Amino acid sequence: MSDWRARNHPAWWAFLVHRLSGLLLAAFLPLHFWALAQALRGAERLDGFLRWTEQPVVKLAEVGLVLLLAAHLTGGLRLLMLEFLAWREWQKGLLAAAAGTSLAAALVFALNVV
Amino acid sequence: MTRETEAMTESLSVSVWRGGAVGAFREYSVPRRASQTVLDVVTHIQRRIDPTLAYRFACRVGMCGSCAMTVNGVARWTCRTHVARVAPHGRLEIAPLANLPVIRDLVCDLDVFFEKWQRARGRFEPSAPASTDFARIAPDSGERRAAEAGIECIGCAVCYASCDVVAWNPAYLGPAALNRAWTLMNDARDAAHGARLRAVAGDAGCHACHTQLSCTERCPKGISPTAGIAGLKRMSVRALIRGAL
């Protein structure tokens, strides 16, 4: 099956968000470790890097990162609840809660940053 | 002009898949009628325009599960799908079901689909001889309710054609076979619970499901195969913890 028209429903979009956020977070991890590793090369290097992260564009990327983390976490909890709790008709409610919590988390982070 | 006569004068542009795995869409113009179903459209083409068109149907009332096709990109039972609901702009694209080999035009080979029911041990295996008295099952017991929720499957393969995991992993048993297995796992009279759980707990079984819910979204009978698959996941994890898998 390769037709987008068949996939245009909320749970499939939730799957896509979960998969993409997972891939992007995995791609981010090496960068994260590289940044931490700067500390091993001396305080000067780490401070230099941290000053670089003060740029608005990096701060904006951080908000995106928080959104990805929140989306992946709440998406994962949604799946665990769907699959391991007794089945009930709450799929769309869970999905809305996961999306709302993720956006709220990103918004709170963004407001703290500004 | 009444609404009905107005509808009668319009015509539908219909693209129909012609050929097998390799083929192309062919355009037809079909008169628009009131309360017209997609199956009516296909039947009109076959009877009035092109008798070589191959398609499959039997009951026309949503019982037999043989008329499922891909309508404007979405798998549907065509006998109970009204044109008015799926073609607001008078355009229809009708193709065979996805994820199944095409025999010709709109007819798919469902052998693989039903073989997977066998592989999921989707057959009732009695625990008592037929000569014994009726088994008494409380209608409001949890097991009976779980079986009831999935028992009305008509085997139309709409769920199977809608499932990405089937496309990605051709060995995956698919929503219908797993739903069938789930109903039997909730049947107190059935004697093959252990063997069936082993049959559905492998790589191509319930744990392959990504909970995209496309099957649940598309099932024309309103069944949620995802619910059954989640039930099998829970059941197999419990069995694993108990060392019974």
Coordinates of C-alpha atoms in Angstrom, one line a residue:
Chain A
M1 CA 0.0 0.0 0.0
S2 CA 1.5 3.3 -0.9
D3 CA -1.4 5.7 -1.2
W4 CA -1.4 8.8 1.1
R5 CA -5.2 9.0 0.8
A6 CA -5.5 5.7 2.8
R7 CA -3.1 7.0 5.5
N8 CA -4.8 10.3 6.1
H9 CA -6.1 9.6 9.5
P10 CA -5.0 10.8 13.0
A11 CA -3.4 7.5 14.3
W12 CA -1.3 7.2 11.1
W13 CA -0.1 10.8 11.5
A14 CA 0.7 9.9 15.2
F15 CA 2.8 6.9 14.0
L16 CA 4.7 9.2 11.5
V17 CA 5.4 11.8 14.2
H18 CA 6.6 9.1 16.6
R19 CA 8.9 7.5 13.9
L20 CA 10.3 10.8 12.7
S21 CA 10.9 12.2 16.2
G22 CA 12.7 9.0 17.1
L23 CA 14.9 9.2 14.1
L24 CA 15.7 12.9 14.6
L25 CA 16.4 12.4 18.3
A26 CA 18.7 9.5 17.4
A27 CA 20.5 11.7 14.9
F28 CA 20.9 14.4 17.5
L29 CA 22.5 12.1 20.2
P30 CA 26.0 12.1 18.6
L31 CA 25.9 16.0 18.6
H32 CA 24.8 16.0 22.2
F33 CA 27.7 13.7 23.2
W34 CA 30.1 15.7 21.2
A35 CA 29.0 18.8 23.1
L36 CA 29.5 17.1 26.5
A37 CA 32.9 15.9 25.3
Q38 CA 34.1 19.5 25.0
A39 CA 34.3 19.6 28.8
L40 CA 37.0 16.9 28.7
R41 CA 39.1 19.2 26.5
G42 CA 39.0 22.0 29.1
A43 CA 36.7 24.5 30.5
E44 CA 37.6 27.1 27.8
R45 CA 36.3 24.8 25.0
L46 CA 33.1 24.1 26.8
D47 CA 32.4 27.7 27.7
G48 CA 33.1 28.7 24.1
F49 CA 30.6 26.2 22.9
L50 CA 28.0 27.3 25.4
R51 CA 28.5 30.9 24.3
W52 CA 27.8 29.7 20.7
T53 CA 24.6 28.2 21.9
E54 CA 23.3 31.6 23.1
Q55 CA 22.4 32.5 19.5
P56 CA 18.7 32.9 18.9
V57 CA 18.7 30.3 16.1
V58 CA 20.2 27.7 18.4
K59 CA 17.6 28.6 21.1
L60 CA 14.9 28.1 18.5
A61 CA 16.4 24.7 17.6
E62 CA 16.3 23.8 21.3
V63 CA 12.5 24.5 21.4
G64 CA 12.2 22.1 18.4
L65 CA 14.3 19.6 20.3
V66 CA 12.0 19.8 23.4
L67 CA 9.0 19.4 21.1
L68 CA 10.6 16.3 19.6
L69 CA 11.4 14.8 23.0
A70 CA 7.9 15.6 24.4
A71 CA 6.2 14.2 21.2
H72 CA 8.3 11.0 21.4
L73 CA 7.7 10.5 25.1
T74 CA 4.0 11.2 25.1
G75 CA 3.6 9.1 21.8
G76 CA 5.4 6.2 23.5
L77 CA 3.2 6.5 26.6
R78 CA 0.1 6.6 24.4
L79 CA 1.2 3.4 22.7
L80 CA 1.9 1.6 26.0
M81 CA -1.5 2.7 27.3
L82 CA -3.3 1.6 24.2
E83 CA -1.6 -1.8 24.1
F84 CA -1.1 -2.7 27.7
L85 CA -4.2 -1.3 29.4
A86 CA -7.6 -2.8 28.8
W87 CA -8.9 -1.7 25.4
R88 CA -11.4 1.2 25.3
E89 CA -12.5 3.7 22.9
W90 CA -10.1 6.4 23.8
Q91 CA -7.6 6.4 20.9
K92 CA -8.4 9.9 19.7
G93 CA -8.6 11.3 23.2
L94 CA -5.1 9.8 24.1
L95 CA -3.8 11.2 20.8
A96 CA -5.1 14.7 21.6
A97 CA -3.7 14.5 25.1
A98 CA -0.3 13.4 23.8
A99 CA -0.3 16.2 21.2
G100 CA -1.5 18.8 23.6
T101 CA 1.0 17.9 26.3
S102 CA 3.9 18.0 23.8
L103 CA 2.9 21.4 22.4
A104 CA 2.4 22.7 26.0
A105 CA 5.9 21.5 27.0
A106 CA 7.5 23.1 24.0
L107 CA 5.6 26.4 24.7
V108 CA 6.6 26.4 28.4
F109 CA 10.2 25.9 27.3
A110 CA 10.0 28.6 24.7
L111 CA 8.5 31.1 27.2
N112 CA 11.3 30.3 29.7
V113 CA 14.0 30.8 27.0
V114 CA 12.7 34.2 25.9
Chain B
M1 CA -36.1 20.0 -11.6
T2 CA -36.1 17.7 -8.6
R3 CA -32.9 16.7 -6.9
E4 CA -33.3 13.2 -8.2
T5 CA -33.7 14.0 -11.9
E6 CA -30.9 16.4 -11.6
A7 CA -28.7 13.6 -10.2
M8 CA -29.8 11.4 -13.1
T9 CA -28.6 13.8 -15.7
E10 CA -25.1 14.2 -14.3
S11 CA -22.4 11.7 -15.2
L12 CA -19.4 10.4 -13.3
S13 CA -15.8 10.2 -14.6
V14 CA -14.6 6.9 -13.5
S15 CA -11.0 5.6 -13.8
V16 CA -10.8 1.8 -13.5
W17 CA -7.7 -0.3 -13.2
R18 CA -7.3 -2.6 -16.2
G19 CA -4.7 -5.4 -16.4
G20 CA -2.9 -7.3 -13.7
A21 CA 0.2 -6.3 -11.7
V22 CA 1.1 -4.3 -14.7
G23 CA -1.7 -2.3 -16.2
A24 CA -3.2 1.2 -16.5
F25 CA -6.3 3.1 -15.5
R26 CA -9.0 3.5 -18.2
E27 CA -11.5 6.2 -18.3
Y28 CA -15.3 5.6 -18.4
S29 CA -18.3 7.9 -18.2
V30 CA -21.1 6.5 -16.1
P31 CA -24.6 8.1 -15.6
R32 CA -25.1 9.4 -12.1
R33 CA -28.1 7.9 -10.3
A34 CA -29.7 8.5 -6.9
S35 CA -28.5 6.2 -4.1
Q36 CA -25.9 4.8 -6.4
T37 CA -23.2 2.6 -4.9
V38 CA -19.6 2.1 -6.2
L39 CA -20.6 -1.5 -7.0
D40 CA -23.5 -0.1 -9.1
V41 CA -20.9 2.0 -11.1
V42 CA -18.6 -1.0 -11.7
T43 CA -21.6 -3.2 -12.7
H44 CA -22.8 -0.5 -15.1
I45 CA -19.4 -0.4 -16.8
Q46 CA -19.3 -4.2 -17.1
R47 CA -22.8 -4.6 -18.4
R48 CA -23.2 -1.5 -20.6
I49 CA -19.8 -0.4 -21.7
D50 CA -17.1 -3.1 -21.5
P51 CA -18.0 -6.7 -20.8
T52 CA -14.4 -7.7 -20.5
L53 CA -14.1 -5.9 -17.1
A54 CA -13.4 -8.5 -14.3
Y55 CA -14.6 -7.8 -10.8
R56 CA -16.1 -9.8 -8.0
F57 CA -19.2 -9.5 -5.9
A58 CA -21.9 -11.8 -4.5
C59 CA -24.4 -10.6 -1.9
R60 CA -24.6 -6.8 -2.6
V61 CA -25.8 -6.3 1.0
G62 CA -22.5 -6.2 3.0
M63 CA -22.5 -9.9 4.1
C64 CA -20.2 -11.8 1.8
G65 CA -17.1 -9.6 1.8
S66 CA -16.2 -10.2 -1.8
C67 CA -16.7 -6.8 -3.4
A68 CA -13.9 -4.9 -1.6
M69 CA -11.8 -2.6 -3.9
T70 CA -9.7 0.5 -3.6
V71 CA -12.0 3.5 -4.1
N72 CA -10.2 6.9 -4.5
G73 CA -7.2 5.5 -2.8
V74 CA -9.0 3.9 0.2
A75 CA -10.0 0.2 0.6
R76 CA -13.8 -0.1 0.9
W77 CA -16.7 -2.5 0.5
T78 CA -18.1 -1.2 -2.7
C79 CA -21.7 -2.6 -2.3
R80 CA -22.3 -0.4 0.7
T81 CA -20.3 2.6 -0.3
H82 CA -22.4 5.4 -1.8
V83 CA -21.0 7.4 -4.6
A84 CA -22.3 10.5 -2.9
R85 CA -20.1 9.9 0.1
V86 CA -16.8 9.2 -1.7
A87 CA -17.0 11.2 -4.9
P88 CA -18.3 14.6 -4.1
H89 CA -16.8 16.0 -7.3
G90 CA -18.1 13.3 -9.6
R91 CA -14.7 11.5 -9.9
L92 CA -14.0 8.0 -9.0
E93 CA -10.8 6.0 -9.2
I94 CA -11.4 2.3 -8.7
A95 CA -8.5 -0.1 -8.3
P96 CA -8.0 -3.6 -6.9
L97 CA -7.2 -4.0 -3.2
A98 CA -3.6 -3.3 -2.3
N99 CA -1.2 -5.9 -0.7
L100 CA -2.7 -8.8 -2.7
P101 CA -1.7 -10.2 -6.1
V102 CA -4.0 -8.9 -8.8
I103 CA -5.5 -11.6 -11.0
R104 CA -7.1 -9.3 -13.5
D105 CA -8.6 -5.8 -13.4
L106 CA -10.4 -5.5 -10.0
V107 CA -10.0 -9.1 -8.9
C108 CA -7.4 -10.0 -6.4
D109 CA -6.1 -13.4 -5.3
L110 CA -7.1 -13.9 -1.7
D111 CA -5.2 -17.2 -1.2
V112 CA -2.4 -15.6 0.9
F113 CA -5.0 -13.7 3.0
F114 CA -6.8 -16.9 4.0
E115 CA -3.6 -19.0 4.3
K116 CA -2.7 -16.6 7.0
W117 CA -5.9 -17.3 8.9
Q118 CA -4.8 -21.0 8.8
R119 CA -1.3 -20.0 10.0
A120 CA -2.8 -18.0 12.9
R121 CA -4.8 -21.2 13.8
G122 CA -8.0 -19.3 13.0
R123 CA -10.0 -22.5 13.2
F124 CA -12.1 -23.5 16.2
E125 CA -10.7 -26.6 17.9
P126 CA -13.3 -28.2 20.2
S127 CA -12.3 -29.3 23.6
A128 CA -15.3 -31.6 24.1
P129 CA -17.0 -34.0 21.7
A130 CA -20.0 -32.6 19.8
S131 CA -22.2 -35.1 21.6
T132 CA -21.8 -33.4 25.0
D133 CA -24.3 -30.8 26.1
F134 CA -24.1 -27.1 25.0
A135 CA -21.3 -25.2 26.7
R136 CA -22.8 -22.5 28.9
I137 CA -21.1 -19.1 28.3
A138 CA -22.2 -16.2 30.3
P139 CA -23.1 -13.4 27.8
D140 CA -21.6 -10.7 30.0
S141 CA -18.4 -12.4 30.8
G142 CA -15.2 -10.5 29.8
E143 CA -14.1 -13.2 27.3
R144 CA -17.5 -13.4 25.6
R145 CA -17.6 -9.6 25.2
A146 CA -14.1 -9.6 23.8
A147 CA -15.0 -12.3 21.3
E148 CA -18.3 -10.6 20.4
A149 CA -16.5 -7.4 19.5
G150 CA -14.5 -9.1 16.8
I151 CA -16.8 -12.0 15.6
E152 CA -18.7 -10.2 12.8
C153 CA -15.7 -10.2 10.4
I154 CA -16.8 -10.9 6.9
G155 CA -13.3 -11.6 5.5
C156 CA -13.4 -8.7 3.0
A157 CA -9.6 -8.0 3.4
V158 CA -10.1 -4.3 3.6
C159 CA -8.0 -4.2 6.8
Y160 CA -5.3 -6.3 5.2
A161 CA -5.2 -4.0 2.2
S162 CA -5.1 -1.0 4.5
C163 CA -2.2 -2.2 6.7
D164 CA 1.3 -0.8 6.1
V165 CA 2.9 -3.6 8.1
V166 CA 1.5 -6.2 5.6
A167 CA 3.2 -4.2 2.9
W168 CA 6.5 -3.9 4.8
N169 CA 6.6 -7.5 6.1
P170 CA 4.9 -9.9 3.7
A171 CA 5.0 -12.7 6.3
Y172 CA 2.9 -10.6 8.7
L173 CA -0.3 -12.4 9.5
G174 CA -2.4 -9.2 9.2
P175 CA -5.3 -7.7 11.1
A176 CA -8.1 -10.1 10.0
A177 CA -6.2 -13.3 10.9
L178 CA -5.1 -11.9 14.2
N179 CA -8.6 -10.7 15.0
R180 CA -9.9 -14.2 14.3
A181 CA -7.2 -15.7 16.6
W182 CA -8.2 -13.2 19.3
T183 CA -11.9 -14.2 19.1
L184 CA -10.9 -17.9 19.5
M185 CA -8.5 -17.1 22.4
N186 CA -11.6 -15.8 24.1
D187 CA -13.7 -18.9 23.4
A188 CA -13.8 -21.0 26.5
R189 CA -14.8 -24.1 24.4
D190 CA -11.6 -24.0 22.3
A191 CA -8.8 -26.4 23.1
A192 CA -5.9 -24.9 21.1
H193 CA -5.2 -21.8 23.1
G194 CA -1.5 -22.6 23.8
A195 CA -0.7 -23.6 20.2
R196 CA -2.6 -20.6 18.8
L197 CA -0.8 -18.1 21.1
R198 CA 2.6 -19.6 19.9
A199 CA 1.4 -19.2 16.3
V200 CA 0.5 -15.5 16.7
A201 CA 3.3 -14.4 19.0
G202 CA 6.2 -14.8 16.5
D203 CA 8.0 -12.2 14.4
A204 CA 5.1 -12.1 11.9
G205 CA 2.4 -12.1 14.5
C206 CA 0.8 -9.6 16.9
H207 CA 4.1 -7.9 18.0
A208 CA 4.8 -6.8 14.4
C209 CA 1.8 -4.4 14.6
H210 CA 2.7 -0.7 14.8
T211 CA -0.7 0.4 16.1
Q212 CA -1.3 2.7 13.1
L213 CA -5.0 1.8 13.5
S214 CA -5.6 1.8 9.7
C215 CA -7.5 -1.5 10.0
T216 CA -9.7 -0.1 12.7
E217 CA -10.2 3.1 10.7
R218 CA -11.3 1.2 7.6
C219 CA -13.1 -1.9 8.8
P220 CA -16.6 -1.7 7.2
K221 CA -18.1 -3.7 10.1
G222 CA -16.7 -1.4 12.7
I223 CA -14.5 -4.0 14.2
S224 CA -11.2 -2.9 15.8
P225 CA -8.6 -5.5 14.8
T226 CA -6.1 -3.4 16.7
A227 CA -8.0 -4.1 19.9
G228 CA -7.6 -7.8 19.3
I229 CA -4.0 -7.5 18.4
A230 CA -3.3 -5.5 21.6
G231 CA -5.1 -8.2 23.5
L232 CA -2.9 -10.9 21.9
K233 CA 0.2 -8.8 22.8
R234 CA -0.9 -8.6 26.5
M235 CA -1.8 -12.3 26.5
S236 CA 1.6 -13.4 25.0
V237 CA 3.5 -11.1 27.4
R238 CA 1.7 -12.7 30.4
A239 CA 2.3 -16.1 29.0
L240 CA 6.0 -15.3 28.6
I241 CA 6.3 -14.1 32.2
R242 CA 4.6 -17.3 33.4
G243 CA 7.0 -19.3 31.2
A244 CA 4.1 -20.7 29.2
L245 CA 5.1 -19.4 25.8

